[in-house]
Short mmCIF file of C-alpha atoms in Angstrom, two decimals:
data_model
loop_
_atom_site.label_atom_id
_atom_site.label_comp_id
_atom_site.label_asym_id
_atom_site.label_seq_id
_atom_site.Cartn_x
_atom_site.Cartn_y
_atom_site.Cartn_z
CA UNK A 12 19.22 3.24 11.16
CA UNK A 13 16.84 0.66 9.68
CA UNK A 14 12.71 1.24 10.77
CA UNK A 15 13.00 -2.37 12.64
CA UNK A 16 15.89 -1.01 14.52
CA UNK A 17 14.50 2.46 15.21
CA UNK A 18 11.40 0.20 16.86
CA UNK A 19 13.49 -1.74 18.84
CA UNK A 20 15.64 0.85 20.37
CA UNK A 21 12.78 3.18 20.62
CA UNK A 22 10.49 0.40 22.12
CA UNK A 23 13.10 -0.42 24.38
CA UNK A 24 14.39 3.23 25.48
CA UNK A 25 10.25 3.68 26.60
CA UNK A 26 10.57 0.23 28.62
CA UNK A 27 13.58 0.95 30.32
CA UNK A 28 12.68 4.18 31.03
CA UNK A 29 9.21 3.41 32.49
CA UNK A 30 11.16 0.23 34.34
CA UNK A 31 13.57 2.99 35.73
CA UNK A 32 10.46 5.03 36.86
CA UNK A 33 8.28 2.71 38.14
CA UNK A 34 11.25 0.76 39.98
CA UNK A 35 12.47 4.04 42.03
CA UNK A 36 8.68 4.51 42.78
CA UNK A 37 8.07 1.11 43.97
CA UNK A 38 11.23 1.27 45.98
CA UNK A 39 10.25 3.63 47.75
CA UNK A 40 7.09 2.32 48.42
CA UNK A 41 8.78 -0.74 49.69
CA UNK A 42 10.53 1.24 52.14
CA UNK A 43 7.55 2.76 53.23
CA UNK A 44 5.99 -0.40 53.46
CA UNK A 45 8.66 -2.29 55.52
CA UNK A 46 8.84 0.83 57.88
CA UNK A 47 4.92 0.68 58.51
CA UNK A 48 4.99 -2.99 58.97
CA UNK A 49 7.53 -2.65 61.56
CA UNK A 50 5.99 0.15 63.33
CA UNK A 51 2.41 -1.80 63.77
CA UNK A 52 3.92 -5.08 65.12
CA UNK A 53 6.03 -3.39 67.06
CA UNK A 54 3.12 -1.04 68.41
CA UNK A 55 1.04 -3.97 68.63
CA UNK A 56 3.68 -6.09 70.98
CA UNK A 57 4.27 -2.93 73.30
CA UNK A 58 0.41 -2.57 73.89
CA UNK A 59 0.39 -6.30 74.62
CA UNK A 60 3.53 -6.02 76.93
CA UNK A 61 2.06 -2.97 78.74
CA UNK A 62 -0.69 -5.23 79.72
CA UNK A 63 1.05 -7.70 81.06
CA UNK A 64 0.63 -8.60 84.37
CA UNK A 65 4.47 -9.61 85.43
CA UNK A 66 5.63 -6.27 83.63
CA UNK A 67 2.82 -4.14 85.60
CA UNK A 68 3.39 -5.86 89.15
CA UNK A 69 7.29 -5.21 88.65
CA UNK A 70 6.39 -1.55 88.19
CA UNK A 71 3.73 -1.37 90.98
CA UNK A 72 6.43 -2.82 93.37
CA UNK A 73 9.53 -0.94 91.98
CA UNK A 74 11.21 -3.68 91.72
CA UNK A 75 12.98 -5.40 88.71
CA UNK A 76 13.57 -8.80 89.59
CA UNK A 77 13.79 -11.07 86.57
CA UNK A 78 11.59 -8.80 84.17
CA UNK A 79 15.06 -8.15 82.41
CA UNK A 80 15.22 -12.22 81.26
CA UNK A 81 11.66 -12.35 80.93
CA UNK A 82 11.55 -9.34 78.60
CA UNK A 83 14.31 -10.90 76.87
CA UNK A 84 13.26 -14.25 76.17
CA UNK A 85 10.26 -12.70 74.39
CA UNK A 86 12.61 -10.17 72.25
CA UNK A 87 14.49 -13.48 71.32
CA UNK A 88 11.08 -15.23 70.37
CA UNK A 89 10.14 -12.26 68.04
CA UNK A 90 12.04 -10.49 65.16
CA UNK A 91 12.40 -7.36 67.39
CA UNK A 92 15.54 -5.83 68.24
CA UNK A 93 15.19 -4.95 71.68
CA UNK A 94 12.50 -3.97 74.18
CA UNK A 95 13.14 -1.68 77.14
CA UNK A 96 10.84 -1.14 80.03
CA UNK A 97 10.79 2.19 82.20
CA UNK A 98 9.23 3.52 85.40
CA UNK A 99 7.37 6.75 85.02
CA UNK A 100 10.54 8.62 85.67
CA UNK A 101 11.97 7.01 82.69
CA UNK A 102 14.38 4.43 84.49
CA UNK A 103 15.33 1.25 83.03
CA UNK A 104 13.77 -1.58 84.18
CA UNK A 105 14.86 -3.73 81.52
CA UNK A 106 17.62 -3.43 78.74
CA UNK A 107 19.37 -6.05 76.57
CA UNK A 108 22.79 -4.75 78.23
CA UNK A 109 23.02 -5.20 81.72
CA UNK A 110 25.10 -2.21 82.76
CA UNK A 111 22.64 -0.18 81.10
CA UNK A 112 19.79 -1.07 84.22
CA UNK A 113 18.91 1.62 86.13
CA UNK A 114 19.60 4.50 83.93
CA UNK A 115 17.45 6.80 82.28
CA UNK A 116 16.07 6.52 78.93
CA UNK A 117 17.92 8.37 76.28
CA UNK A 118 15.68 10.54 73.97
CA UNK A 119 13.06 12.54 74.66
CA UNK A 120 10.83 11.01 72.43
CA UNK A 121 9.64 8.90 75.76
CA UNK A 122 8.09 11.57 77.44
CA UNK A 123 4.53 12.03 75.86
CA UNK A 124 4.10 8.18 76.49
CA UNK A 125 4.35 9.19 80.05
CA UNK A 126 2.97 12.55 80.52
CA UNK A 127 0.35 11.85 77.92
CA UNK A 128 -0.63 8.32 78.09
CA UNK A 129 -0.50 7.91 74.17
CA UNK A 130 1.09 5.13 71.87
CA UNK A 131 3.09 6.35 69.10
CA UNK A 132 6.38 5.10 67.28
CA UNK A 133 9.55 7.29 66.44
CA UNK A 134 12.98 7.40 64.94
CA UNK A 135 15.39 8.62 66.91
CA UNK A 136 18.95 7.80 68.40
CA UNK A 137 19.19 5.10 71.16
CA UNK A 138 22.42 4.13 73.02
CA UNK A 139 21.96 1.23 70.61
CA UNK A 140 22.05 3.21 67.63
CA UNK A 141 19.88 4.75 65.50
CA UNK A 142 16.34 2.74 65.27
CA UNK A 143 12.50 2.68 65.21
CA UNK A 144 11.10 3.21 68.69
CA UNK A 145 7.64 2.33 69.51
CA UNK A 146 6.17 3.41 73.09
CA UNK A 147 3.18 1.97 74.73
CA UNK A 148 2.42 3.63 78.27
CA UNK A 149 1.88 1.19 81.24
CA UNK A 150 -1.49 2.34 83.29
CA UNK A 151 -1.10 1.65 86.88
CA UNK A 152 -4.51 1.15 88.99
CA UNK A 153 -4.99 4.65 89.50
CA UNK A 154 -5.02 5.41 85.65
CA UNK A 155 -1.42 6.99 85.62
CA UNK A 156 0.89 6.18 83.66
CA UNK A 157 3.63 4.25 85.82
CA UNK A 158 5.62 3.26 83.16
CA UNK A 159 6.85 2.76 79.44
CA UNK A 160 7.32 -0.11 76.85
CA UNK A 161 9.94 0.46 74.21
CA UNK A 162 9.90 -1.77 71.27
CA UNK A 163 12.89 -0.87 69.21
CA UNK A 164 14.20 -1.96 65.32
CA UNK A 165 17.81 -0.59 64.70
CA UNK A 166 18.01 0.83 61.25
CA UNK A 167 20.56 -1.68 60.52
CA UNK A 168 17.90 -4.34 60.47
CA UNK A 169 15.78 -2.21 58.61
CA UNK A 170 18.00 -1.63 56.19
CA UNK A 171 18.55 -5.38 55.70
CA UNK A 172 15.01 -6.38 55.78
CA UNK A 173 14.64 -3.36 52.70
CA UNK A 174 17.61 -4.95 50.57
CA UNK A 175 16.07 -8.18 50.77
CA UNK A 176 12.61 -6.75 49.75
CA UNK A 177 14.88 -4.96 46.72
CA UNK A 178 16.71 -7.56 45.60
CA UNK A 179 13.43 -9.31 44.70
CA UNK A 180 12.16 -6.03 42.68
CA UNK A 181 15.70 -6.04 40.90
CA UNK A 182 15.36 -9.68 40.14
CA UNK A 183 11.70 -8.91 38.88
CA UNK A 184 13.02 -5.94 36.95
CA UNK A 185 15.86 -7.97 35.07
CA UNK A 186 13.12 -10.43 34.22
CA UNK A 187 10.97 -7.62 32.72
CA UNK A 188 13.94 -6.17 30.65
CA UNK A 189 14.88 -9.95 29.63
CA UNK A 190 10.75 -10.00 28.39
CA UNK A 191 11.57 -7.01 26.83
CA UNK A 192 14.27 -7.91 24.78
CA UNK A 193 12.85 -11.25 23.60
CA UNK A 194 9.91 -9.11 22.88
CA UNK A 195 11.66 -6.36 20.97
CA UNK A 196 13.58 -9.27 18.97
CA UNK A 197 10.40 -10.79 17.98
CA UNK A 198 9.20 -7.43 17.05
CA UNK A 199 12.26 -7.01 14.76
CA UNK A 200 11.69 -10.29 12.94
CA UNK A 201 8.25 -9.84 12.41
CA UNK A 202 8.69 -6.56 11.07
CA UNK A 203 11.41 -7.92 8.75
CA UNK A 204 8.90 -10.33 7.55
CA UNK A 205 6.05 -8.40 7.27
CA UNK A 206 7.77 -5.36 5.76
CA UNK A 207 10.10 -7.33 3.09
CA UNK A 208 13.20 -5.82 4.73
CA UNK A 209 12.17 -2.30 3.02
CA UNK A 210 12.13 1.19 4.54
CA UNK A 211 9.31 3.19 4.93
CA UNK A 212 10.25 5.86 2.52
CA UNK A 213 11.00 2.52 -0.01
CA UNK A 214 7.56 1.31 0.78
CA UNK A 215 5.77 4.81 0.11
CA UNK A 216 7.83 5.39 -3.28
CA UNK A 217 7.11 1.44 -4.32
CA UNK A 218 3.20 2.45 -3.48
CA UNK A 219 3.18 5.54 -5.72
CA UNK A 220 5.05 3.57 -8.60
CA UNK A 221 2.60 0.84 -8.24
CA UNK A 222 -0.15 3.22 -8.70
CA UNK A 223 1.05 4.76 -11.87
CA UNK A 224 1.39 1.51 -12.92
CA UNK A 225 -1.72 0.09 -12.31
CA UNK A 226 -3.00 3.48 -13.77
CA UNK A 227 -0.86 3.26 -17.12
CA UNK A 228 -2.55 -0.07 -18.01
CA UNK A 229 -5.21 -0.31 -20.34
CA UNK A 230 -6.45 -3.91 -18.71
CA UNK A 231 -8.84 -3.43 -15.87
CA UNK A 232 -7.37 -5.04 -12.72
CA UNK A 233 -9.46 -5.80 -9.68
CA UNK A 234 -8.16 -7.24 -6.46
CA UNK A 235 -9.79 -9.08 -3.74
CA UNK A 236 -9.14 -9.73 -0.44
CA UNK A 237 -9.47 -13.44 1.14
CA UNK A 238 -12.77 -11.82 2.35
CA UNK A 239 -13.81 -11.02 -1.04
CA UNK A 240 -13.61 -7.49 -0.68
CA UNK A 241 -12.37 -4.76 -3.35
CA UNK A 242 -8.62 -4.31 -2.19
CA UNK A 243 -7.41 -2.58 -5.08
CA UNK A 244 -9.16 -1.18 -8.43
CA UNK A 245 -7.37 0.73 -11.22
CA UNK A 246 -8.96 3.64 -13.13
CA UNK A 247 -9.17 1.41 -16.36
CA UNK A 248 -11.79 -1.19 -14.39
CA UNK A 249 -13.25 1.59 -12.52
CA UNK A 250 -14.53 3.28 -16.02
CA UNK A 251 -15.19 0.60 -17.75
CA UNK A 252 -17.82 -1.09 -15.59
CA UNK A 253 -19.24 2.29 -15.06
CA UNK A 254 -19.21 1.99 -11.34
CA UNK A 255 -21.03 4.05 -9.39
CA UNK A 256 -19.46 6.02 -6.40
CA UNK A 257 -16.83 9.41 -6.48
CA UNK A 258 -13.90 7.23 -7.62
CA UNK A 259 -11.99 4.59 -7.94
CA UNK A 260 -10.78 4.74 -4.31
CA UNK A 261 -14.29 5.02 -2.90
CA UNK A 262 -14.73 0.89 -4.10
CA UNK A 263 -12.08 0.25 -1.74
CA UNK A 264 -13.67 -2.24 1.15
CA UNK A 265 -17.02 -2.57 -1.00
CA UNK A 266 -18.27 -6.48 -1.17
CA UNK A 267 -17.54 -8.11 -4.56
CA UNK A 268 -21.85 -7.94 -4.56
CA UNK A 269 -21.14 -4.21 -5.16
CA UNK A 270 -19.73 -4.64 -8.93
CA UNK A 271 -22.21 -5.70 -11.74
CA UNK A 272 -24.16 -8.96 -11.45
CA UNK A 273 -23.21 -10.45 -14.45
CA UNK A 274 -19.58 -9.94 -13.22
CA UNK A 275 -20.48 -11.48 -9.82
CA UNK A 276 -21.88 -14.67 -11.74
CA UNK A 277 -18.80 -15.27 -13.58
CA UNK A 278 -16.79 -15.44 -10.83
CA UNK A 279 -18.97 -17.71 -8.80
CA UNK A 280 -17.74 -20.74 -11.45
CA UNK A 281 -14.33 -20.36 -9.49
CA UNK A 282 -10.51 -19.70 -10.94
CA UNK A 283 -9.85 -19.71 -14.16
CA UNK A 284 -11.15 -18.09 -17.45
CA UNK A 285 -13.97 -15.90 -17.17
CA UNK A 286 -15.96 -14.04 -19.64
CA UNK A 287 -19.41 -11.57 -18.80
CA UNK A 288 -21.04 -8.54 -20.39
CA UNK A 289 -21.79 -5.03 -19.03
CA UNK A 290 -23.97 -2.47 -20.38
CA UNK A 291 -23.96 -4.96 -23.52
CA UNK A 292 -20.14 -5.00 -23.93
CA UNK A 293 -18.67 -7.90 -24.02
CA UNK A 294 -15.31 -8.60 -21.35
CA UNK A 295 -13.04 -11.68 -21.08
CA UNK A 296 -10.36 -12.18 -18.61
CA UNK A 297 -8.63 -14.61 -15.78
CA UNK A 298 -9.64 -14.80 -12.33
CA UNK A 299 -6.51 -16.11 -10.20
CA UNK A 300 -5.22 -16.38 -6.76
CA UNK A 301 -2.65 -13.99 -5.13
CA UNK A 302 0.42 -16.00 -3.72
CA UNK A 303 0.26 -16.94 0.31
CA UNK A 304 -4.04 -16.87 0.16
CA UNK A 305 -4.11 -12.77 -0.11
CA UNK A 306 -6.99 -12.95 -2.02
CA UNK A 307 -7.47 -13.11 -5.74
CA UNK A 308 -6.72 -10.80 -8.64
CA UNK A 309 -9.09 -9.85 -11.85
CA UNK A 310 -7.54 -8.83 -15.15
CA UNK A 311 -10.35 -8.48 -18.01
CA UNK A 312 -10.52 -6.54 -21.25
CA UNK A 313 -12.21 -6.49 -24.20
CA UNK A 314 -11.77 -9.36 -26.64
CA UNK A 315 -11.19 -6.70 -29.56
CA UNK A 316 -8.22 -5.54 -27.52
CA UNK A 317 -5.44 -7.86 -28.67
CA UNK A 318 -6.55 -7.76 -32.35
CA UNK A 319 -6.17 -3.93 -31.33
CA UNK A 320 -2.48 -4.26 -30.35
CA UNK A 321 -2.35 -6.51 -33.31
CA UNK A 322 -3.20 -3.79 -35.69
CA UNK A 323 -0.57 -1.07 -34.15
CA UNK A 324 2.06 -3.84 -34.85
CA UNK A 325 0.54 -4.12 -38.37
CA UNK A 326 0.41 -0.54 -39.11
CA UNK A 327 4.10 -0.16 -37.91
CA UNK A 328 4.92 -3.21 -40.70
CA UNK A 329 2.71 -1.23 -43.18
CA UNK A 330 5.09 1.86 -42.46
CA UNK A 331 7.99 0.20 -42.83
CA UNK A 332 7.44 -1.26 -45.73
CA UNK A 333 6.07 2.58 -47.12
CA UNK A 334 9.31 3.11 -46.36
CA UNK A 335 11.10 0.50 -47.90
CA UNK A 336 9.11 1.01 -51.25
CA UNK A 337 9.73 4.62 -51.58
CA UNK A 338 13.62 3.89 -51.01
CA UNK A 339 13.24 1.36 -53.75
CA UNK A 340 11.61 3.37 -56.13
CA UNK A 341 14.01 6.93 -55.33
CA UNK A 342 16.89 4.39 -55.91
CA UNK A 343 15.54 3.39 -59.21
CA UNK A 344 14.97 7.10 -60.34
CA UNK A 345 18.17 8.12 -59.28
CA UNK A 346 19.53 5.51 -61.06
CA UNK A 347 18.05 6.83 -64.26
CA UNK A 348 19.09 10.22 -63.42
CA UNK A 349 22.47 8.57 -63.29
CA UNK A 350 22.41 7.16 -66.53
CA UNK A 351 21.22 10.06 -68.39
CA UNK A 352 23.79 12.70 -67.25
CA UNK A 353 26.64 9.77 -67.94
CA UNK A 354 25.10 9.42 -71.68
CA UNK A 355 25.19 13.07 -71.58
CA UNK A 356 21.25 13.36 -71.52
CA UNK A 357 20.92 16.31 -69.79
CA UNK A 358 17.75 17.63 -71.37
CA UNK A 359 15.99 14.51 -70.57
CA UNK A 360 18.03 14.03 -67.01
CA UNK A 361 15.90 17.60 -66.37
CA UNK A 362 12.46 16.61 -67.89
CA UNK A 363 12.72 13.33 -65.71
CA UNK A 364 13.15 15.66 -62.78
CA UNK A 365 10.68 18.03 -63.55
CA UNK A 366 8.04 15.76 -64.42
CA UNK A 367 8.68 13.72 -60.52
CA UNK A 368 8.75 17.39 -58.89
CA UNK A 369 5.97 18.24 -60.54
CA UNK A 370 4.14 15.36 -59.80
CA UNK A 371 5.39 14.64 -56.05
CA UNK A 372 4.64 18.45 -55.69
CA UNK A 373 0.77 18.02 -57.03
CA UNK A 374 0.14 15.15 -54.91
CA UNK A 375 1.80 17.10 -51.77
CA UNK A 376 -0.23 20.03 -52.57
CA UNK A 377 -3.62 18.32 -52.74
CA UNK A 378 -3.19 16.48 -49.66
CA UNK A 379 -1.93 19.35 -47.41
CA UNK A 380 -4.79 21.33 -48.78
CA UNK A 381 -7.58 18.63 -48.11
CA UNK A 382 -5.99 16.52 -45.17
CA UNK A 383 -4.69 18.55 -41.75
CA UNK A 384 -4.02 15.73 -39.83
CA UNK A 385 -0.36 15.10 -40.11
CA UNK A 386 -0.59 11.14 -39.31
CA UNK A 387 -3.50 10.72 -41.91
CA UNK A 388 -1.68 12.50 -44.42
CA UNK A 389 1.45 10.81 -43.89
CA UNK A 390 -0.49 6.99 -44.36
CA UNK A 391 -2.32 8.19 -47.37
CA UNK A 392 1.27 9.47 -48.62
CA UNK A 393 2.20 6.09 -48.07
CA UNK A 394 -0.08 4.25 -49.83
CA UNK A 395 -0.04 6.31 -53.17
CA UNK A 396 3.64 4.73 -53.20
CA UNK A 397 2.00 1.69 -52.45
CA UNK A 398 0.13 1.30 -55.31
CA UNK A 399 2.36 3.18 -57.92
CA UNK A 400 4.42 -0.10 -57.15
CA UNK A 401 1.83 -2.38 -57.43
CA UNK A 402 0.78 -0.31 -60.86
CA UNK A 403 -2.32 0.58 -59.18
CA UNK A 404 -4.01 3.86 -59.58
CA UNK A 405 -4.87 5.87 -56.27
CA UNK A 406 -6.82 8.77 -56.19
CA UNK A 407 -7.79 11.43 -53.80
CA UNK A 408 -11.15 12.87 -54.49
CA UNK A 409 -10.85 16.28 -55.24
CA UNK A 410 -13.57 17.29 -52.94
CA UNK A 411 -11.83 15.25 -49.73
CA UNK A 412 -11.50 17.48 -46.43
CA UNK A 413 -10.35 16.22 -42.99
CA UNK A 414 -9.35 18.54 -40.15
CA UNK A 415 -6.91 17.97 -37.23
CA UNK A 416 -7.94 15.54 -34.83
CA UNK A 417 -6.49 14.17 -31.35
CA UNK A 418 -3.99 11.73 -31.46
CA UNK A 419 -6.25 8.86 -30.11
CA UNK A 420 -8.97 9.72 -33.16
CA UNK A 421 -6.11 9.99 -35.58
CA UNK A 422 -4.96 6.25 -34.29
CA UNK A 423 -8.79 5.01 -35.22
CA UNK A 424 -8.69 6.71 -38.51
CA UNK A 425 -5.30 5.36 -39.41
CA UNK A 426 -6.88 2.10 -38.64
CA UNK A 427 -9.77 2.65 -40.76
CA UNK A 428 -8.27 3.89 -43.92
CA UNK A 429 -5.15 2.05 -43.83
CA UNK A 430 -6.76 -1.27 -43.65
CA UNK A 431 -9.79 -0.39 -46.53
CA UNK A 432 -6.88 0.93 -48.70
CA UNK A 433 -5.16 -2.31 -48.43
CA UNK A 434 -7.92 -4.30 -49.08
CA UNK A 435 -9.06 -1.95 -51.99
CA UNK A 436 -5.53 -2.13 -53.87
CA UNK A 437 -5.10 -5.46 -53.32
CA UNK A 438 -8.37 -6.33 -54.91
CA UNK A 439 -8.00 -4.06 -57.69
CA UNK A 440 -4.33 -5.33 -58.43
CA UNK A 441 -5.85 -9.12 -58.47
CA UNK A 442 -8.63 -8.10 -61.11
CA UNK A 443 -6.14 -6.21 -63.25
CA UNK A 444 -6.72 -8.46 -66.12
CA UNK A 445 -10.24 -7.60 -66.63
CA UNK A 446 -10.21 -3.79 -66.29
CA UNK A 447 -7.89 -1.24 -65.29
CA UNK A 448 -6.44 -1.45 -61.59
CA UNK A 449 -7.60 1.90 -59.60
CA UNK A 450 -8.59 3.07 -56.24
CA UNK A 451 -10.69 5.91 -55.31
CA UNK A 452 -10.18 7.44 -51.72
CA UNK A 453 -12.76 10.35 -50.46
CA UNK A 454 -12.91 11.78 -47.23
CA UNK A 455 -15.37 14.58 -46.15
CA UNK A 456 -16.04 16.02 -42.67
CA UNK A 457 -17.88 19.03 -43.79
CA UNK A 458 -20.90 18.53 -41.88
CA UNK A 459 -22.11 16.56 -38.44
CA UNK A 460 -20.72 13.24 -40.04
CA UNK A 461 -17.08 12.40 -40.98
CA UNK A 462 -17.39 9.79 -44.02
CA UNK A 463 -14.96 7.82 -45.09
CA UNK A 464 -15.56 6.06 -48.56
CA UNK A 465 -12.74 3.42 -50.52
CA UNK A 466 -14.31 2.39 -54.07
CA UNK A 467 -11.98 -0.27 -55.72
CA UNK A 468 -12.03 -1.41 -59.53
CA UNK A 469 -11.81 -5.55 -57.68
CA UNK A 470 -14.52 -8.23 -58.73
CA UNK A 471 -16.29 -7.66 -55.46
CA UNK A 472 -17.28 -9.84 -52.63
CA UNK A 473 -17.38 -13.16 -52.41
CA UNK A 474 -21.18 -14.52 -52.36
CA UNK A 475 -20.44 -16.92 -49.79
CA UNK A 476 -18.84 -14.66 -47.55
CA UNK A 477 -21.02 -11.33 -47.54
CA UNK A 478 -22.99 -12.70 -44.07
CA UNK A 479 -19.54 -12.85 -42.24
CA UNK A 480 -17.01 -10.48 -44.03
CA UNK A 481 -16.43 -8.17 -40.67
CA UNK A 482 -15.80 -11.47 -38.38
CA UNK A 483 -12.24 -12.20 -37.80
CA UNK A 484 -10.58 -14.71 -39.63
CA UNK A 485 -12.75 -14.47 -42.83
CA UNK A 486 -10.85 -13.86 -46.00
CA UNK A 487 -10.95 -15.20 -49.66
CA UNK A 488 -6.90 -15.47 -49.10
CA UNK A 489 -4.82 -18.02 -46.74
CA UNK A 490 -2.54 -17.38 -44.70
CA UNK A 491 -2.51 -14.45 -41.99
CA UNK A 492 -5.60 -12.59 -43.58
CA UNK A 493 -9.04 -11.61 -42.26
CA UNK A 494 -8.13 -9.31 -39.75
CA UNK A 495 -8.70 -6.30 -41.26
CA UNK A 496 -12.10 -5.64 -42.00
CA UNK A 497 -12.58 -7.28 -38.30
CA UNK A 498 -10.63 -4.35 -37.07
CA UNK A 499 -12.30 -1.65 -39.04
CA UNK A 500 -15.87 -3.19 -37.86
CA UNK A 501 -14.44 -2.95 -34.11
CA UNK A 502 -13.04 0.54 -34.33
CA UNK A 503 -16.25 1.75 -35.84
CA UNK A 504 -18.61 0.49 -33.55
CA UNK A 505 -16.47 1.66 -30.67
CA UNK A 506 -16.30 5.20 -32.31
CA UNK A 507 -20.26 4.59 -32.55
CA UNK A 508 -19.95 4.77 -36.34
CA UNK A 509 -21.75 2.88 -39.05
CA UNK A 510 -19.46 0.76 -41.71
CA UNK A 511 -21.87 -0.13 -45.31
CA UNK A 512 -20.63 -1.73 -48.31
CA UNK A 513 -22.30 -2.46 -51.98
CA UNK A 514 -21.74 -3.02 -55.27
CA UNK A 515 -22.05 -0.22 -57.68
CA UNK A 516 -23.49 -0.05 -61.21
CA UNK A 517 -19.80 0.63 -62.40
CA UNK A 518 -19.02 -2.83 -61.29
CA UNK A 519 -16.94 -1.41 -58.38
CA UNK A 520 -17.03 -2.39 -54.46
CA UNK A 521 -17.79 0.83 -52.39
CA UNK A 522 -16.99 0.64 -48.58
CA UNK A 523 -18.06 3.60 -46.39
CA UNK A 524 -17.79 4.44 -42.85
CA UNK A 525 -19.86 6.99 -41.29
CA UNK A 526 -18.94 8.60 -37.72
CA UNK A 527 -19.97 11.12 -35.75
CA UNK A 528 -18.08 13.73 -35.18
CA UNK A 529 -19.33 14.89 -32.01
CA UNK A 530 -18.64 11.46 -30.34
CA UNK A 531 -15.36 11.64 -32.24
CA UNK A 532 -14.41 14.64 -29.87
#
C-alpha cells in the first residue's frame, strides 16, 4: 500500500473511531438530557397544578366534580402523557381513563410526597406502562398534604423524543464522515502532487544518491530558497569559499549575507554569468532560477578547471599517440627481423635483437632506478619513443630522482612534464637544420623542493611573445596551440610552485619548475 493510501486509511480509521466514541458518548448525553428536560418540565407543571385553586378546593371538599375534565384539558395543551390527582390516601380524583377514577394509585413511589411532602421524579410501572413520573404534594390549610399531583411521561414518548434527536446526531455524524472523506481525498491528491507519487523509501534513497552526486561534483554548487537562504551546498563550495562553521550542513538556512562579500555583490546583479574573487582566487559561474519558483542555483568553478579537463583529454590523446608510435616502431623492427631471417642472415638478426634489447633494458633500468612514480615513468618512456620517431635525442639526466607520489600529485606532474617535453621536442625538431635536435630532462626531489627542468636545442622564445608566454592561446604556431604552457603555469601556481625560463649560454632554452614538497603532500 502506498504512503498516501496509508495516510488516507489511517486518517479515516482514526476519524471513524473518534466519531464512534464521541457519538456514543453524545448519544448517552442526549438521552440523559431528554430525560432531565422532561423531569424539569414535569416537576414544574406538577408544582403549578398543586397550587391551582380548583385542584386544592376539590380535594378539600372531597368531591371530584369536573376536576378530571379540567386536568385533562391542561394535559392536552402540554406535551405530557397524563396528569393524575390523588387525595391523601392515594385515591385517584383524576385519571385519563374514566374507569380508574376512585381507585388507588399504582406504585409505592407516591408515598414520599404524601408522607414527607417532597417534590421529586421517579421511574416506575403504572397502569399505562413504564413512565417518568413527577410528584408534587398538595398542601392544605393546616399545612398537611391533602393530595398529590402526578405528571407522567410514558417511556414510549421519551424514546420517541430521543430517537428524533438521535437522528439529528446520525445525520451530523454522516456529514462529518463525508467531510472527512473529501478531506482525505484532498490530502491524497496533495501528497501525490507534493511527493511526485514517490514512496518514502524511494525519497530517502534519492536524497542519498543526490548527496553522493553533489559530493562527487568538483564544481561548487549552492542552492537558495525564495527568501535567499541557503538550502543546499556541497563540500566543494564549502571548502573552495573557505566558509566558517562546523561543516557544510551548518550553512543550511544561513542568509545570502553569510557568504563572502564579493560573491554577494556579484549575485546582486541578477541572473546570468557571474565572476568573483574570494581570498585572491578567481571564480566564474552561473546564477540561474530553479523551476517553479523554488529559488536560485549557483554553479561556479575556477576558470582553469575547463582547461584542466581539456588537459586530461589531451593527455589521453598523447598516450594513444605514444602507443601508436611504439606499435609502428616495433612493427618496422619486426619486419626487419623477418627479412633478415628469410635471407638467412641469422647473425645480423641476433645482433639487431641484442642491440634493441640492450637499448630498451638500459632505458628501462635508468627509468626504474631514477623514477619511482609509475605514471610519470610511463609518460617519460612514451616521450622517448616519440622523440626517437622524430629523430630527436631525448636524454634523462643521470642524477635524476623522483619518489612515488599520490595519484593527484602524479596527474599534475604528468601535466607539467608532458607539456614541457612536448614543447621541447617540437622546438628541437623545428631547429634541426641549425643544430642536432636534442632535449635534456632533469628531475630531482632530494631536497625540500621538487625541481623539473627541460632543456631543448630550439631557437628559443619569440621576443614578441615573451611577456605573454603563459597566457591562454599564446603560441608562435597556428591552430590548436597555446594551451600547454598555460596549463603548466596554472598547475604550478595551484601547487604553490614557480616556473621560470631562460636562454642559456649554449644557445638552448631551459624551462624550470620548482615545487615545495610539503605543499604537494
